[in-house]
Coordinates of C-alpha atoms and ligand atoms in Angstrom, one line a residue:
X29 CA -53.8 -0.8 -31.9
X30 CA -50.7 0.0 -29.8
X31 CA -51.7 0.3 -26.2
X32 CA -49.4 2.2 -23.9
X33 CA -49.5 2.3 -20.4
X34 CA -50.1 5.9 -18.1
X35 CA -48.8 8.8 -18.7
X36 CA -48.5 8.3 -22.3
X37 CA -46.7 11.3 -24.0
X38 CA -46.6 10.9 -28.1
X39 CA -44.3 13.3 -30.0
X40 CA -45.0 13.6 -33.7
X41 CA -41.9 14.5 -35.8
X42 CA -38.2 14.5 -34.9
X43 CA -37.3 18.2 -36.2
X44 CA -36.1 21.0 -33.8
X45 CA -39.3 21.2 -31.6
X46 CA -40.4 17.8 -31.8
X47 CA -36.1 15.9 -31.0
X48 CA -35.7 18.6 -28.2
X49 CA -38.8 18.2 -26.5
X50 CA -38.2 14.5 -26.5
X51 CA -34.7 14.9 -25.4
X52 CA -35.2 17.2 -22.3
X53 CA -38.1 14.9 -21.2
X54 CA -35.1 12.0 -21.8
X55 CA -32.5 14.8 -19.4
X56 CA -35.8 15.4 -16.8
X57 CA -38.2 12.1 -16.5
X58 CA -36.8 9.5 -14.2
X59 CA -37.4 5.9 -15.6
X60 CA -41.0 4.6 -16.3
X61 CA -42.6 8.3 -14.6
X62 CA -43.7 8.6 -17.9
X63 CA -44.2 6.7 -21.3
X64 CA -42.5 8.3 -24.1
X65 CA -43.1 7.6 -27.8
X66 CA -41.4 9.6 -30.4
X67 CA -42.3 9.3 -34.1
X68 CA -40.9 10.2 -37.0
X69 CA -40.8 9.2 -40.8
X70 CA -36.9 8.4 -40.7
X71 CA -34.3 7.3 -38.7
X72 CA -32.7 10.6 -38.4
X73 CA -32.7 14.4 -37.7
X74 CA -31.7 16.7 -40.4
X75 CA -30.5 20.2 -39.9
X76 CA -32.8 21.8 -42.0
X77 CA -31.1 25.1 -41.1
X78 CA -28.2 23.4 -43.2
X79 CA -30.1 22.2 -46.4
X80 CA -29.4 24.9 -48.9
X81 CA -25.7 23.7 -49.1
X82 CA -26.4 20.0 -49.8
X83 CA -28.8 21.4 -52.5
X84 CA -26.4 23.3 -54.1
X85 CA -23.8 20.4 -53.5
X86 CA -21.3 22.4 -51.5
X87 CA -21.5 19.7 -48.6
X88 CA -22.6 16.1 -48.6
X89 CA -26.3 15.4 -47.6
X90 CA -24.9 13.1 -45.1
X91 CA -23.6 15.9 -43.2
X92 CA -27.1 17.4 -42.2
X93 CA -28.0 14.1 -40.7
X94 CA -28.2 13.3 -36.9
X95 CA -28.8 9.4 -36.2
X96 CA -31.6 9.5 -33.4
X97 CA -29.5 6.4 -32.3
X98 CA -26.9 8.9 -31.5
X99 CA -29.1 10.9 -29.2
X100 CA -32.2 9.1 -28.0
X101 CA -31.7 6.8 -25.1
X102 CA -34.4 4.4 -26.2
X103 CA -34.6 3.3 -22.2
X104 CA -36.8 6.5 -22.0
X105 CA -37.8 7.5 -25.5
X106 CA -39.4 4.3 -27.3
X107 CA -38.8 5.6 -31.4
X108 CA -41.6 4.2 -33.9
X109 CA -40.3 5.0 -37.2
X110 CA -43.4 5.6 -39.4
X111 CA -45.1 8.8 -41.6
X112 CA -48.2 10.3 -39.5
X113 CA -51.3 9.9 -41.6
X114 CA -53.8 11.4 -39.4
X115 CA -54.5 12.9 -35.8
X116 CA -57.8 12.1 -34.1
X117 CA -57.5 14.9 -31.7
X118 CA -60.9 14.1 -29.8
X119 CA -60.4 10.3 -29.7
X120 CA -56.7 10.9 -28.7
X121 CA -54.8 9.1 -31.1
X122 CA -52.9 9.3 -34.1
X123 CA -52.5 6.8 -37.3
X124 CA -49.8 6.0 -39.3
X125 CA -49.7 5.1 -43.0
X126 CA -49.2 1.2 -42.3
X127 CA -51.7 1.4 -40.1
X128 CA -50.7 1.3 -36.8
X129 CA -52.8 3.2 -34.1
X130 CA -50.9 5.2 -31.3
X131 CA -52.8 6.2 -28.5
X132 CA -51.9 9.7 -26.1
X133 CA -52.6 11.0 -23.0
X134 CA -50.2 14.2 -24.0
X135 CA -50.1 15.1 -27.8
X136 CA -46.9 16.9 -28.8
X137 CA -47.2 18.0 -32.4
X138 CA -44.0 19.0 -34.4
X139 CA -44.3 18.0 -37.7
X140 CA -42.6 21.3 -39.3
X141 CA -43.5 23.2 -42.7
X142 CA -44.6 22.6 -45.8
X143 CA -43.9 25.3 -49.2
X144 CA -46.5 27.7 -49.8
X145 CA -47.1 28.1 -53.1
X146 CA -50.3 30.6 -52.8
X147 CA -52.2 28.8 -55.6
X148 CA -49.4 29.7 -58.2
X149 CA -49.9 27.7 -61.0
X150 CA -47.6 24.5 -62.2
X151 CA -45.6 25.1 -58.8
X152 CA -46.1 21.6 -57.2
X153 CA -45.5 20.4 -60.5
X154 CA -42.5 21.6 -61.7
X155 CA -40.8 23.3 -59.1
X156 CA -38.0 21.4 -56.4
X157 CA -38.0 23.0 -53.1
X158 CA -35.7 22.9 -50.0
X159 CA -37.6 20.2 -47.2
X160 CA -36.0 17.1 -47.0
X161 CA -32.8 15.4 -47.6
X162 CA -34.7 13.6 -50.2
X163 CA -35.7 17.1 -51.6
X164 CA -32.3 18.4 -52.0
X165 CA -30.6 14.8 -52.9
X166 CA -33.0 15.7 -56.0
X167 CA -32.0 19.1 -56.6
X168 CA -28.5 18.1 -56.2
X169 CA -28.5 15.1 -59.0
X170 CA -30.9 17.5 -61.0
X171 CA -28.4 20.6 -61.1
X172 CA -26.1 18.5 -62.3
X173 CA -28.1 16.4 -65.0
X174 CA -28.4 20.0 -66.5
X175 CA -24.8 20.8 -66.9
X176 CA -24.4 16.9 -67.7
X177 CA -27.1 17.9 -71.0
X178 CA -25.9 21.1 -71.8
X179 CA -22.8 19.8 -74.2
X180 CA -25.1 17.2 -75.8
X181 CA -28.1 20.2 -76.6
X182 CA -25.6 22.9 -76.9
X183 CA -28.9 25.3 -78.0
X184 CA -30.3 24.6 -74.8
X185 CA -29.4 27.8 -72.7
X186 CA -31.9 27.1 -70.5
X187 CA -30.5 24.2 -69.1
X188 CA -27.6 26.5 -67.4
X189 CA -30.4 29.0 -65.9
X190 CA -31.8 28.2 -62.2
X191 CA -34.5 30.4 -61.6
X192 CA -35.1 30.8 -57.9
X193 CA -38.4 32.4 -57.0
X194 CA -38.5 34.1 -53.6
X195 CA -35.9 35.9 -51.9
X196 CA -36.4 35.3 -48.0
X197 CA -33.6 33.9 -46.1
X198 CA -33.7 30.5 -47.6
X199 CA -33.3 31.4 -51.4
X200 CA -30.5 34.2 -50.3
X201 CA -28.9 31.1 -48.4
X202 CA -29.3 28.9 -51.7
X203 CA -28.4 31.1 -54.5
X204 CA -25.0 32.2 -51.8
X205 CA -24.6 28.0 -52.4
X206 CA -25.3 27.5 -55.7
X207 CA -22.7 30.5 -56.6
X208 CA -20.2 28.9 -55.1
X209 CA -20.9 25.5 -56.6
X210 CA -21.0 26.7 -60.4
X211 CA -17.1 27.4 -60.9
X212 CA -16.7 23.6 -59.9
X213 CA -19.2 22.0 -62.2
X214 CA -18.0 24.2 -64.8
X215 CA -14.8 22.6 -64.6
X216 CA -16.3 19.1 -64.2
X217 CA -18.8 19.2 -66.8
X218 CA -16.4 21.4 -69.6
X219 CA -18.8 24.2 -69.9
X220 CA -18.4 28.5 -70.0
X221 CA -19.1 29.8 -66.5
X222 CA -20.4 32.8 -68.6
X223 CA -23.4 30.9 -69.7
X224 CA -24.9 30.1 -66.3
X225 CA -27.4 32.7 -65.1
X226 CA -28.8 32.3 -61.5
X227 CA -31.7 34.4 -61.0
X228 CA -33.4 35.0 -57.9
X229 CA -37.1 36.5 -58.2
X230 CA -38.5 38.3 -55.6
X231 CA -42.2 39.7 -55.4
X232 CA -41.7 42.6 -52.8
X233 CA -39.9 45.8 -53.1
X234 CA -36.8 44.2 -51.9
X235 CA -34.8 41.0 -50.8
X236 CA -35.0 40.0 -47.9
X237 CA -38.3 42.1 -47.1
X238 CA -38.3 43.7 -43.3
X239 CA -34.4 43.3 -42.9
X240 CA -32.4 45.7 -42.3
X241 CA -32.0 47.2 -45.4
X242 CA -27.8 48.0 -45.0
X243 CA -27.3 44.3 -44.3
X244 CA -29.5 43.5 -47.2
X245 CA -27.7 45.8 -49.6
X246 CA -24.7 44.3 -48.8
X247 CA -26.5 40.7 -49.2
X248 CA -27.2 42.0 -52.6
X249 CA -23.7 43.3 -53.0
X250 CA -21.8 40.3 -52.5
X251 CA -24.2 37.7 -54.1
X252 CA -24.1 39.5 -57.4
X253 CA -20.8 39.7 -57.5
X254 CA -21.0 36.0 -57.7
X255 CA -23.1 36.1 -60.3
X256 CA -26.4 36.2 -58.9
X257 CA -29.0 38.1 -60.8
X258 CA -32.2 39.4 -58.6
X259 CA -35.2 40.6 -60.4
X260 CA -37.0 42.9 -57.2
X261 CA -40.4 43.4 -57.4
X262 CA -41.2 41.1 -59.6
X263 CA -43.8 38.2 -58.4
X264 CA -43.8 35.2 -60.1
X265 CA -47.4 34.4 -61.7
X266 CA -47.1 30.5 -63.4
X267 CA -44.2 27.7 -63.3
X268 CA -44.5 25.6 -66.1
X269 CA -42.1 22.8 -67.1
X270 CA -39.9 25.3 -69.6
X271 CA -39.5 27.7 -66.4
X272 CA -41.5 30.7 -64.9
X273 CA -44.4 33.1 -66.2
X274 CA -44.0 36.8 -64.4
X275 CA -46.8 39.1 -63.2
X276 CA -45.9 41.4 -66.4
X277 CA -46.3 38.3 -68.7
X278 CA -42.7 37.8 -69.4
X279 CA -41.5 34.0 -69.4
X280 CA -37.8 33.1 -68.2
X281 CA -37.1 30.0 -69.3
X282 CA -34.7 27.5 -67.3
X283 CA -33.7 24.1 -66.8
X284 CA -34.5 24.4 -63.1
X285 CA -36.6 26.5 -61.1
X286 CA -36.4 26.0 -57.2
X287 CA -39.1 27.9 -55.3
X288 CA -37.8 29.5 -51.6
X289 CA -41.6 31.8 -51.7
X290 CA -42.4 30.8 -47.9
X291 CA -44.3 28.1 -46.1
X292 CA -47.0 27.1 -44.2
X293 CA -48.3 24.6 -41.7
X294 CA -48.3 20.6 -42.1
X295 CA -51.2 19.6 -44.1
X296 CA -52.2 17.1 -41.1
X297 CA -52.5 19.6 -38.6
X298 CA -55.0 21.4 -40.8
X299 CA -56.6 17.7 -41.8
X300 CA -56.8 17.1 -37.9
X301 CA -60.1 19.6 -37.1
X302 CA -57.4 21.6 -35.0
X303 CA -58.2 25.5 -35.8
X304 CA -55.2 26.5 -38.1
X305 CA -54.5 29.8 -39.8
X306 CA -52.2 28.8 -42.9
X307 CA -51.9 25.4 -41.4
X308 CA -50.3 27.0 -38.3
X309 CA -52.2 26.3 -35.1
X310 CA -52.4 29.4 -32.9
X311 CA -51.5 28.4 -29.6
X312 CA -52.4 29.5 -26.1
X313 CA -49.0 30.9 -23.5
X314 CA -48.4 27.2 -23.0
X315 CA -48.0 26.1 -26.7
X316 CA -51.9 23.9 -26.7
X317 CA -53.8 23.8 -29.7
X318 CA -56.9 26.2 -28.7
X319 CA -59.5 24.0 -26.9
X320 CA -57.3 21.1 -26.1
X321 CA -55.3 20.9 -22.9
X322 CA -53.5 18.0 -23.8
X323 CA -52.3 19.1 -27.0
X324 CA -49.2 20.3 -27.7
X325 CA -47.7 22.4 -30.7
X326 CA -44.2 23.4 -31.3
X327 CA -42.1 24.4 -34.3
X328 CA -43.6 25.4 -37.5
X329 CA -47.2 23.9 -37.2
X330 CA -47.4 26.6 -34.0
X331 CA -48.1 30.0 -34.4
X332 CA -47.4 32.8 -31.6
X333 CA -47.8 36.3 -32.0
X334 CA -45.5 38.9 -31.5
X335 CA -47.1 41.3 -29.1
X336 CA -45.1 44.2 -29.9
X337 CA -45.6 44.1 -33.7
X338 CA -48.8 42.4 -33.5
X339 CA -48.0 39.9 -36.3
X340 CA -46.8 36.1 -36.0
X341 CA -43.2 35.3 -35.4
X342 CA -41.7 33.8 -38.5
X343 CA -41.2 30.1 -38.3
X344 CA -37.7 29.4 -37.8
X345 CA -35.4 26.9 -35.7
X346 CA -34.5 29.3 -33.1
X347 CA -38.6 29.6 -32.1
X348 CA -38.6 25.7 -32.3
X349 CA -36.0 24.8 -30.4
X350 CA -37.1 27.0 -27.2
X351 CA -40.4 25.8 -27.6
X352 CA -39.2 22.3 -27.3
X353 CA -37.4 23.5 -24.0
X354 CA -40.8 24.7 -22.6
X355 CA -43.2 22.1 -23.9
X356 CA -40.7 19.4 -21.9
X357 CA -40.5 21.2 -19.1
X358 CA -44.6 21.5 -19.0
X359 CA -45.6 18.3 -19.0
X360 CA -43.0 16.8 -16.5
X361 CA -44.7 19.8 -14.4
X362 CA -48.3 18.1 -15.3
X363 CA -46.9 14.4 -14.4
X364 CA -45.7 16.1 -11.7
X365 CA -48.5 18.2 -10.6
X366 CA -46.8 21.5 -11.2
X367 CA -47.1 24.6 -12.5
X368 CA -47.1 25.1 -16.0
X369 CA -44.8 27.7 -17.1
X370 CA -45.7 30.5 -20.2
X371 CA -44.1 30.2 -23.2
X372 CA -41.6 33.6 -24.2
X373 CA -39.4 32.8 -27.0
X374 CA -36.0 35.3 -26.4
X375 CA -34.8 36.1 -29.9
X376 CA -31.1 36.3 -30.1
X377 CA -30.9 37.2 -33.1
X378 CA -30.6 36.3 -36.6
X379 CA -27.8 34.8 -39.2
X380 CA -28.2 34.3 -42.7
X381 CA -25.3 32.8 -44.4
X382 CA -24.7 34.1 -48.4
X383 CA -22.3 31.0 -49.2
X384 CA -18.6 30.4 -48.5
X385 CA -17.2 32.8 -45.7
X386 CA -19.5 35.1 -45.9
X387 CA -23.1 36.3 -43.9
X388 CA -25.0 39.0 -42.8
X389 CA -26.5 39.2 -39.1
X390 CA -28.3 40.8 -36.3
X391 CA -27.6 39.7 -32.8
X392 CA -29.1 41.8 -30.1
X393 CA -28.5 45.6 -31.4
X394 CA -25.3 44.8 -33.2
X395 CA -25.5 44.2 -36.8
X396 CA -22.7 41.9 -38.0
X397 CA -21.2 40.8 -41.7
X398 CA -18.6 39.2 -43.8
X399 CA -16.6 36.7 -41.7
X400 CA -17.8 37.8 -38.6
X401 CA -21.3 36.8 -39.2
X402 CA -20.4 33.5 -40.8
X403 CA -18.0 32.8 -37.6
X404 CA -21.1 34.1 -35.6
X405 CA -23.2 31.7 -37.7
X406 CA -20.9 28.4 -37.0
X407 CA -20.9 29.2 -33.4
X408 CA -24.6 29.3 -33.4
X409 CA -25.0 25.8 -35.6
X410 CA -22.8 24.0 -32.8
X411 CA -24.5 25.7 -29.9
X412 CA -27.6 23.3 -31.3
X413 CA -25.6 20.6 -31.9
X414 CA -24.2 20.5 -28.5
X415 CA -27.8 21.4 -27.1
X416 CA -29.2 18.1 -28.9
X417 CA -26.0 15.5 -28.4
X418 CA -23.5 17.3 -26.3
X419 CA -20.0 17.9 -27.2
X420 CA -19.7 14.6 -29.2
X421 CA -22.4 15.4 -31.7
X422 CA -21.5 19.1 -31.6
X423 CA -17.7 18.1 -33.0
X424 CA -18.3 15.4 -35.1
X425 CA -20.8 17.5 -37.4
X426 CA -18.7 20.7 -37.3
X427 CA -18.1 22.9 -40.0
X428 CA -14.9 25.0 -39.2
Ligands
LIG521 P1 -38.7 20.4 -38.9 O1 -37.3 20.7 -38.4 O2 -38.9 20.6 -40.3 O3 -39.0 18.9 -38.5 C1 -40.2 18.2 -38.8 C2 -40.0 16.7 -38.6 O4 -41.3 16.1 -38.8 C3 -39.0 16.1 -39.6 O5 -38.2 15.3 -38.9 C4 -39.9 15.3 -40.6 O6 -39.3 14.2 -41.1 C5 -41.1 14.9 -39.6 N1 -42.3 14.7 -40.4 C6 -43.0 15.5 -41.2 N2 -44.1 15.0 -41.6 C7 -44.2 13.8 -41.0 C8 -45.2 12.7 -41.0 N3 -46.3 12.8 -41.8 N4 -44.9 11.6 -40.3 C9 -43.8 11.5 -39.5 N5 -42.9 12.5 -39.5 C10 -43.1 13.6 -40.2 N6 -34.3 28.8 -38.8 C11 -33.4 29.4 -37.9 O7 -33.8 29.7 -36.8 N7 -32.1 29.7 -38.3 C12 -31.6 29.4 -39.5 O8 -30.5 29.6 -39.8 C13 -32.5 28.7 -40.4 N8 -32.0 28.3 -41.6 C14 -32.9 27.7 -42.5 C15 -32.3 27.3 -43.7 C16 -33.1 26.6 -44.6 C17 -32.6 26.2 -46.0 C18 -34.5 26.3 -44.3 C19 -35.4 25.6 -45.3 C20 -35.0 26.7 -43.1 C21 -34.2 27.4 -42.2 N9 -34.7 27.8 -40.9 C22 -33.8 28.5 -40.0 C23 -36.1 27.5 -40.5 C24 -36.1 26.2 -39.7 O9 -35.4 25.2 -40.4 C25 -37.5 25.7 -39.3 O10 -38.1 26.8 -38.7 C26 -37.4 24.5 -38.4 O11 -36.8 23.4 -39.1 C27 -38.7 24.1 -37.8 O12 -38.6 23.1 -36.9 P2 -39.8 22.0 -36.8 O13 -39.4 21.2 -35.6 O14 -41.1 22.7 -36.7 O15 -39.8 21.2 -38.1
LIG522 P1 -40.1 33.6 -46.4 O1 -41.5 33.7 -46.2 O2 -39.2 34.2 -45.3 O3 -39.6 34.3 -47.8 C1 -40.3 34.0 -49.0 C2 -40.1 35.1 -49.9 O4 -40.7 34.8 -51.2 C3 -40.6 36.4 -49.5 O5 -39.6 37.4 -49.6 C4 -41.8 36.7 -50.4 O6 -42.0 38.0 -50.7 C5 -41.3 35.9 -51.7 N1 -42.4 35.5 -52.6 C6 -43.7 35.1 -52.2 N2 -44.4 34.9 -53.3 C7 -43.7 35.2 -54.4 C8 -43.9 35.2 -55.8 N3 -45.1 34.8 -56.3 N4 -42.9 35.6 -56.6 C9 -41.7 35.9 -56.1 N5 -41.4 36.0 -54.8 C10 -42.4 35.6 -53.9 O7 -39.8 32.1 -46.6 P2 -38.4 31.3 -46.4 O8 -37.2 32.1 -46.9 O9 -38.6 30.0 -47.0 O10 -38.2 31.1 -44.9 C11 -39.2 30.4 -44.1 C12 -38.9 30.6 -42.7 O11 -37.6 30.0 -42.3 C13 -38.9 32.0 -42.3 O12 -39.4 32.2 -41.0 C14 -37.4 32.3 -42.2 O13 -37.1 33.4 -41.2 C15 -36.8 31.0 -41.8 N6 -35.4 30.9 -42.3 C16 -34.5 31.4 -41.5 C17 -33.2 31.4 -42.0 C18 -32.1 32.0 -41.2 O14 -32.4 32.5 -40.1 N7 -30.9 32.0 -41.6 C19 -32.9 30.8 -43.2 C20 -33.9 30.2 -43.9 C21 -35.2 30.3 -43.5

């Protein structure tokens, strides 16, 4: 077993809540006030927020990595890279897979999302989905196996359909992507352009459900004129390894299916004893797991209502990141013997990108789209960058 000295701070995961809160405690402790630990199961931060492009192959995967070398000073932060196996919330430690033991005084859980897949049959099976570089490294090699098959199995339609089941932000992000991908492995692998099909299934009455519904027409508007097909309405029952079952019975049958139908909390979190709704822990004003004072939650594994609509705030980056703000900023107060200061996320807004030069957007009362949004969208993705590693980071990853 580890032991660490007084105050011992762990942070599990290095995504937006988890790398901010252990970089502002890295901008606000002085040296030694405070142990920090920060662990994560790789060397790096990825940009989730950037994923759907490496897994349509429109950037390189490499690109959505941040080295924590580049951004941790590991004076302050010590970094134990390792996977999270189990958290021990009443004995106040956590263990990893090869079995070391951390020990906490202050537990700062950020461990992000998992896919929900509601029970739908043959969906863990045989359906990719957008989490990890690793994930989308293997949707990226598998999109092109297909077209790399199709020549060889000419009768094999199939292989040139990519079913995507769920139109929330993230399959309207990834089917924008994969759109703009298919001229260029058309080319590369010799085939018809008018043999690829890219259909996105959605279960509610429309894409992009709660939106507003002018920005989500023209969504629509522009992503079919790619080439995107949507079927609206239309909830997906079964994934089986030919393709997808429908509600009304009818099978599609593709090559690839990649499912974008929501997520929940970490499976840990809900493993831990914690209370979790969906594997999201509701938190109290000052992001702590319900009956533990020393536990923090941020990011996706937390879940805060919205008191105006009376329903949870989606997960998303923007929540995260804030949260990371807060929780840092709360326990220097408790080293210090402050005050502890509510948690109030202040949405700016929100920017969905529907592939090259091209988004839709709300920001405050102003609705924004075409080129304006996706300018709106690259300013936003460097004010994070800048946020975690300063101008440096913030030019060196740069899309412009
Ligand atoms: P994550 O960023 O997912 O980080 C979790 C970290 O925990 C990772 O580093 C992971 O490696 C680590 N981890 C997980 N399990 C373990 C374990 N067992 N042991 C050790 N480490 C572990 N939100 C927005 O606000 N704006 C956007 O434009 C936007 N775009 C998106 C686009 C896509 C394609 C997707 C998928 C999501 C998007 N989101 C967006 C949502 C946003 O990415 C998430 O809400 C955000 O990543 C949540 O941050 P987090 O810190 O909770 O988790
Ligand atoms: P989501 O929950 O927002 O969307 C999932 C979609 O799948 C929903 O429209 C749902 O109706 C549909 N669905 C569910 N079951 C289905 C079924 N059986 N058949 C067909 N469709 C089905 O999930 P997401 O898009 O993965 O987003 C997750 C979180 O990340 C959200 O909070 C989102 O706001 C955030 N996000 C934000 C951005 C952005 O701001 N640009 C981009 C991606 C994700």
């Amino acid at each position: 077993m580890i032991e660490l000295s007084t105050s011992r701070i762990l942070i599990l995961g290095a995504g937006y809540g988890g790398l901010v809160t252990a970089t502002r405690l890295q901008k606000g402790l002085n040296y030694n006030e405070a142990e920090v630990t920060l662990v994560n199961k790789y060397d790096y931060h990825y940009l989730t927020t950037w994923l759907h492009e490496p897994a349509a192959g429109t950037s390189h995967h490499e690109r959505a990595k941040v080295d924590l070398n580049e951004v941790l000073d590991t004076k302050k932060i010590n970094f134990v890279q390792g996977t999270v196996e189990s958290i021990e919330p009443d004995n106040k430690k956590v263990k990893l897979e090869d079995g070391t033991e951390l020990a906490f005084d202050y537990l700062v859980i950020g461990l992000g999302s998992e896919p929900e897949t509601f029970g739908i049959e043959g969906l863990k099976e045989h359906a990719f989905s957008i989490r990890t570089i690793d994930s989308v490294r293997m949707i990226k090699e598998h999109i092109e196996y297909m077209f790399s098959r199709f020549n060889n199995e000419p009768d094999r339609r199939d292989y040139l359909t990519f079913v995507v089941g769920g139109a929330g932000f993230t399959g309207i992000e990834f089917v924008g992507e994969l759109a703009d991908r298919i001229p260029e492995l058309c080319r590369e692998f010799d085939v018809d352009p008018n043999l690829v099909r890219i259909i996105n299934i959605e279960a509610a009455p429309t894409a992009l459900p709660g939106f507003d519904p002018e920005l989500v027409e023209y969504a629509m508007d522009v992503l079919k004129r790619k080439g995107v097909e949507f079927l609206i309405n239309t909830p997906i029952k079964e994934c089986t390894p030919d393709g997808v079952i429908l509600a009304n019975g009818e099978e599609i049958k593709a090559g690839t299916v990649i499912w974008t139908g929501g997520v929940r909390g970490n499976h840990i979190v809900e493993e831990s004893g914690i209370d979790v709704m969906r594997g999201r822990v509701k938190v109290d004003e000052y992001l702590r797991a319900p009956g533990y004072e020393d536990i923090f939650v941020v990011g996706d594994c937390s879940l805060i209502i919205n008191e105006e609509t009376d329903r949870p705030y989606p997960p998303t980056a923007q929540i995260a990141t804030q949260q990371g703000f807060n929780c840092a900023e709360n326990l220097i107060a408790l080293i210090r013997g402050g005050e502890l200061k509510p948690f109030k996320p202040e949405l700016k807004g929100t920017l969905a990108s529907l592939g090259r030069g091209e988004a839709i957007g709300v920001i405050g009362n102003k609705k924004l789209l075409g080129s304006s949004a996706a300018i709106m969208k690259k300013l936003s993705d460097l004010r994070y960058l800048f946020i975690l590693g300063g101008i440096s980071l913030a030019l060196k990853k740069a899309k412009f």
